[in-house]
Amino acid sequence: MGASAARKLWDRVTVFDGSRTWPEAMALVTGGERIERLVRVAELGPDERASCELMAGGGVITPGLVDCHTHLVFAGQRAAEFEQRLKGVSYAAIAAAGGGILSTVRATRAASEDELVEQTRPRLEALIADGVTTVEIKSGYGLSQNDELKMLRAARRLGAELPVRVLTTFLGAHALPPEFVGRPDAYIDEICKRMLPAVAEAGLADAVDVFCEHIAFTPAQCERVFEAATRLGLPVKIHAEQLSNQHGSALAARFGALSADHLEWLDEAGVAAMAEAGMVATLLPGAFLTLKETRLPPIQALRDAGVPMAVASDGNPGSSPMFQLTLMLNLACTLFGLTPTEALQGITRNAARALGLQGQAGELAEGRQADFCLWRIENPVELAYAVQSGRLRQRVVAGRITHGAPESGVSP
Amino acid sequence: MGASAARKLWDRVTVFDGSRTWPEAMALVTGGERIERLVRVAELGPDERASCELMAGGGVITPGLVDCHTHLVFAGQRAAEFEQRLKGVSYAAIAAAGGGILSTVRATRAASEDELVEQTRPRLEALIADGVTTVEIKSGYGLSQNDELKMLRAARRLGAELPVRVLTTFLGAHALPPEFVGRPDAYIDEICKRMLPAVAEAGLADAVDVFCEHIAFTPAQCERVFEAATRLGLPVKIHAEQLSNQHGSALAARFGALSADHLEWLDEAGVAAMAEAGMVATLLPGAFLTLKETRLPPIQALRDAGVPMAVASDGNPGSSPMFQLTLMLNLACTLFGLTPTEALQGITRNAARALGLQGQAGELAEGRQADFCLWRIENPVELAYAVQSGRLRQRVVAGRITHGAPESGVSP
């Protein structure tokens, strides 16, 4: 039995398993890439304990964190625009001067795939250092077949190079590219007839997303993208009800979407449709904060309807330049009123479900892949309560410690 | 000449000097603990360059960051209370059950000085990892002579053990201790006649602070503390106008206070008094966010009056459990409408001024102590724009690299 298959023990830990915090001190044993045992400390016999290599004693273990909504791959940045807005320059004036999302599109189109990988790596490393082991990355700044494929390849390469699972989402319907100004339906044609089939054939997307909003695409246009994705066997999701109620969530529900994301303007019918379809509601407090939104997503209605809530960074160069998932825990509580446990479920179990990974990520249980984090805290709630770096003691991916070291000094 | 006195060169850097970003690529040369040269790259002659050891090429240099308002020393934490509030338990019910600030007082009193040092160290290390080189730490959870002295000694010890300058502030008038319930003036007597003289005699405080608020102490009570501090030769500052307008800032101005902090309810007369007295306005967006405040500090009035604005973390276990100063840059811009340059001045030059350290910290200039940070960004504005760890390449304190390494591969 090789070293990687040896049994390893994390002893006397407090465990949040993706759903709840276990009341007793627990022992977690891995065998190779999997969690072999997750038991109360008292139930781990002396022989079993003796057969394990001790990795750590004490602390809190959570599933590896899952960031289920990011736009991490892009070139350039928009700090100058951030500064202009704070000096009083209007969005319209910035857009007229070539700013906004289209400035990111220009920079992303001009960048090579290698450059995209290099520029994105520090952002992904920041998420990894924060405990993320699974991350979704969308395209949507290429807006042409070649540039969208380039973004998706860059995302996949990062997943191969760094110790993190990357899921890719094709978001061609993110904004109208300059070549199609005044002809949005022609761009939707381009997406459905050329881009999507090419993405599917290359096997570069795990899902398909659309931005349904008065500043982006209409429900009818989004529906056409969903039909094309469905024909190709790709699951769908949606940016919906962020700035207005377009009933995008209910539209997505008809296609069995994985999730609807943002949702500040979601109404009761939308909540009901999402519940019926078993969709996840992904909340994005970083964009809410950055855009100084005031209308809250309907948290209590989502709770009452049993819609699982995820929380994500939305990391992107414009509306949420925030690449720190644990900060979103705090913001989801403070801004949206989630309980710390709901917020923690939102970046573990429910985030995995928003990616179609239920049972494969975001939960700790015997037999599951051993992706988890060991934290220098006493109670998982502290992750939501305090914003503080340096608390990640160990990050474990498929049973291998990728951050921190076994703590040889720990008492058995 | 020893190694520490050798001349070291940071070449082709963009420099924010505490006030402004220089438009040209700069060279920064240290000699021992001091900045020897800060010049345009073109003005550094080949002989001078050859006499230096190259530490890095490219990137942004800022002064070492200054966090001028923290309550970093405390025992325990209040995550459970954070959770209760989000589940709908009222502040009053939490306080009646022994929660709130008095729970931190109990834990801090029960802790030894060693325990306070150990519990505080990770929070201070988090600030250091974020680029902080100077930090103010207040007492105020002991509320008895021995426990306040213990807190101040713990803060001073941390400054001796870690590569950071710690300034201590005596905040005996933070809350009414249980022993004095119903007798606030008797506690003020205790502060003025026993605690403050003992603190001054021990040389443990660089300044004296008070919490002037309807839930804390009246202006008349604060005035007595200021009188006692002034007699002892200690500079004063104030928590003022956070939840209501008590005219505390104007009171503090009469005593030539260093700063007034929070200031959401500051009125025009208060702004004028602060300007006249040359005080700093310290803004605390973490507490504003955590307490879900809605009334903004009068930023434009402060600007118009020429009152320097500082920005600080207010790191504490209740109203701002946020130990990340660069996050405050982003929040000061997004929540309060500061420009990125104002926010950067707020955690460098103006924060130093709020501590009485003008000319000694928070600014880069020839002859000054070489406390600075080298960042993996292109423009200082990015520090306010994006929330992202891992951007600190090097942290230099008194000419010595305390984080990161010289980059031997850099081209000369």
PDB file of N, CA and C in Angstrom, chain A residues 17 37 61 80 100-101 108 148 152 164 168-169 230 248 254 288 302 322 352 386 400 406-407:
ATOM      1  N   ASP A  17     -20.290  19.269   8.472  1.00  0.00           N
ATOM      2  CA  ASP A  17     -20.221  18.282   7.382  1.00  0.00           C
ATOM      3  C   ASP A  17     -20.857  18.767   6.077  1.00  0.00           C
ATOM      4  N   ARG A  37     -13.522   6.983   7.516  1.00  0.00           N
ATOM      5  CA  ARG A  37     -14.281   6.961   8.759  1.00  0.00           C
ATOM      6  C   ARG A  37     -14.534   8.382   9.213  1.00  0.00           C
ATOM      7  N   ILE A  61     -13.049  21.146  11.152  1.00  0.00           N
ATOM      8  CA  ILE A  61     -12.979  20.661   9.771  1.00  0.00           C
ATOM      9  C   ILE A  61     -14.294  20.976   9.062  1.00  0.00           C
ATOM     10  N   ALA A  80      -9.300  51.777 -12.718  1.00  0.00           N
ATOM     11  CA  ALA A  80      -9.453  53.185 -13.116  1.00  0.00           C
ATOM     12  C   ALA A  80     -10.931  53.567 -13.166  1.00  0.00           C
ATOM     13  N   GLY A 100     -16.515  49.869 -18.750  1.00  0.00           N
ATOM     14  CA  GLY A 100     -17.492  48.844 -18.429  1.00  0.00           C
ATOM     15  C   GLY A 100     -17.078  47.486 -18.960  1.00  0.00           C
ATOM     16  N   ILE A 101     -18.048  46.604 -19.082  1.00  0.00           N
ATOM     17  CA  ILE A 101     -17.760  45.215 -19.445  1.00  0.00           C
ATOM     18  C   ILE A 101     -17.036  45.112 -20.787  1.00  0.00           C
ATOM     19  N   THR A 108      -9.679  40.943 -22.958  1.00  0.00           N
ATOM     20  CA  THR A 108      -9.689  39.480 -22.981  1.00  0.00           C
ATOM     21  C   THR A 108      -9.487  38.964 -24.404  1.00  0.00           C
ATOM     22  N   GLU A 148     -14.325  32.808 -26.704  1.00  0.00           N
ATOM     23  CA  GLU A 148     -15.016  32.057 -25.653  1.00  0.00           C
ATOM     24  C   GLU A 148     -14.328  30.709 -25.425  1.00  0.00           C
ATOM     25  N   LEU A 152     -12.488  29.274 -21.945  1.00  0.00           N
ATOM     26  CA  LEU A 152     -12.820  27.988 -21.321  1.00  0.00           C
ATOM     27  C   LEU A 152     -11.583  27.092 -21.234  1.00  0.00           C
ATOM     28  N   VAL A 164      -7.129  22.308  -7.462  1.00  0.00           N
ATOM     29  CA  VAL A 164      -8.505  22.751  -7.300  1.00  0.00           C
ATOM     30  C   VAL A 164      -9.313  22.155  -8.446  1.00  0.00           C
ATOM     31  N   THR A 168     -16.417  24.498 -15.661  1.00  0.00           N
ATOM     32  CA  THR A 168     -16.530  25.620 -16.602  1.00  0.00           C
ATOM     33  C   THR A 168     -17.977  25.786 -17.060  1.00  0.00           C
ATOM     34  N   THR A 169     -18.356  27.045 -17.203  1.00  0.00           N
ATOM     35  CA  THR A 169     -19.697  27.371 -17.680  1.00  0.00           C
ATOM     36  C   THR A 169     -19.584  28.311 -18.876  1.00  0.00           C
ATOM     37  N   THR A 230     -30.018  22.461 -24.135  1.00  0.00           N
ATOM     38  CA  THR A 230     -30.716  21.232 -23.775  1.00  0.00           C
ATOM     39  C   THR A 230     -30.575  20.191 -24.891  1.00  0.00           C
ATOM     40  N   GLY A 248     -36.988  35.437 -15.092  1.00  0.00           N
ATOM     41  CA  GLY A 248     -35.981  34.530 -15.640  1.00  0.00           C
ATOM     42  C   GLY A 248     -35.858  33.242 -14.845  1.00  0.00           C
ATOM     43  N   ARG A 254     -38.320  25.866 -16.020  1.00  0.00           N
ATOM     44  CA  ARG A 254     -38.924  25.012 -17.048  1.00  0.00           C
ATOM     45  C   ARG A 254     -37.897  24.146 -17.753  1.00  0.00           C
ATOM     46  N   PHE A 288     -24.049  42.753  -4.623  1.00  0.00           N
ATOM     47  CA  PHE A 288     -25.042  43.579  -3.908  1.00  0.00           C
ATOM     48  C   PHE A 288     -24.342  44.760  -3.233  1.00  0.00           C
ATOM     49  N   LEU A 302     -37.603  31.971   0.281  1.00  0.00           N
ATOM     50  CA  LEU A 302     -36.787  30.839  -0.188  1.00  0.00           C
ATOM     51  C   LEU A 302     -36.710  29.765   0.897  1.00  0.00           C
ATOM     52  N   MET A 322     -14.044  40.827  -5.886  1.00  0.00           N
ATOM     53  CA  MET A 322     -13.826  40.266  -4.553  1.00  0.00           C
ATOM     54  C   MET A 322     -13.532  38.789  -4.697  1.00  0.00           C
ATOM     55  N   ALA A 352     -22.232  22.991  -4.073  1.00  0.00           N
ATOM     56  CA  ALA A 352     -21.962  21.800  -4.887  1.00  0.00           C
ATOM     57  C   ALA A 352     -23.201  21.424  -5.696  1.00  0.00           C
ATOM     58  N   ALA A 386     -16.004  36.340  11.880  1.00  0.00           N
ATOM     59  CA  ALA A 386     -14.813  37.189  11.811  1.00  0.00           C
ATOM     60  C   ALA A 386     -14.183  37.128  10.426  1.00  0.00           C
ATOM     61  N   ARG A 400      -4.853  14.453   0.046  1.00  0.00           N
ATOM     62  CA  ARG A 400      -3.481  14.972   0.050  1.00  0.00           C
ATOM     63  C   ARG A 400      -3.483  16.384   0.626  1.00  0.00           C
ATOM     64  N   PRO A 406       1.433  18.192   8.056  1.00  0.00           N
ATOM     65  CA  PRO A 406       1.030  17.393   9.211  1.00  0.00           C
ATOM     66  C   PRO A 406       1.691  17.983  10.446  1.00  0.00           C
ATOM     67  N   GLU A 407       0.985  17.982  11.537  1.00  0.00           N
ATOM     68  CA  GLU A 407       1.518  18.606  12.742  1.00  0.00           C
ATOM     69  C   GLU A 407       2.074  17.518  13.647  1.00  0.00           C
TER      70      GLU A 407
END
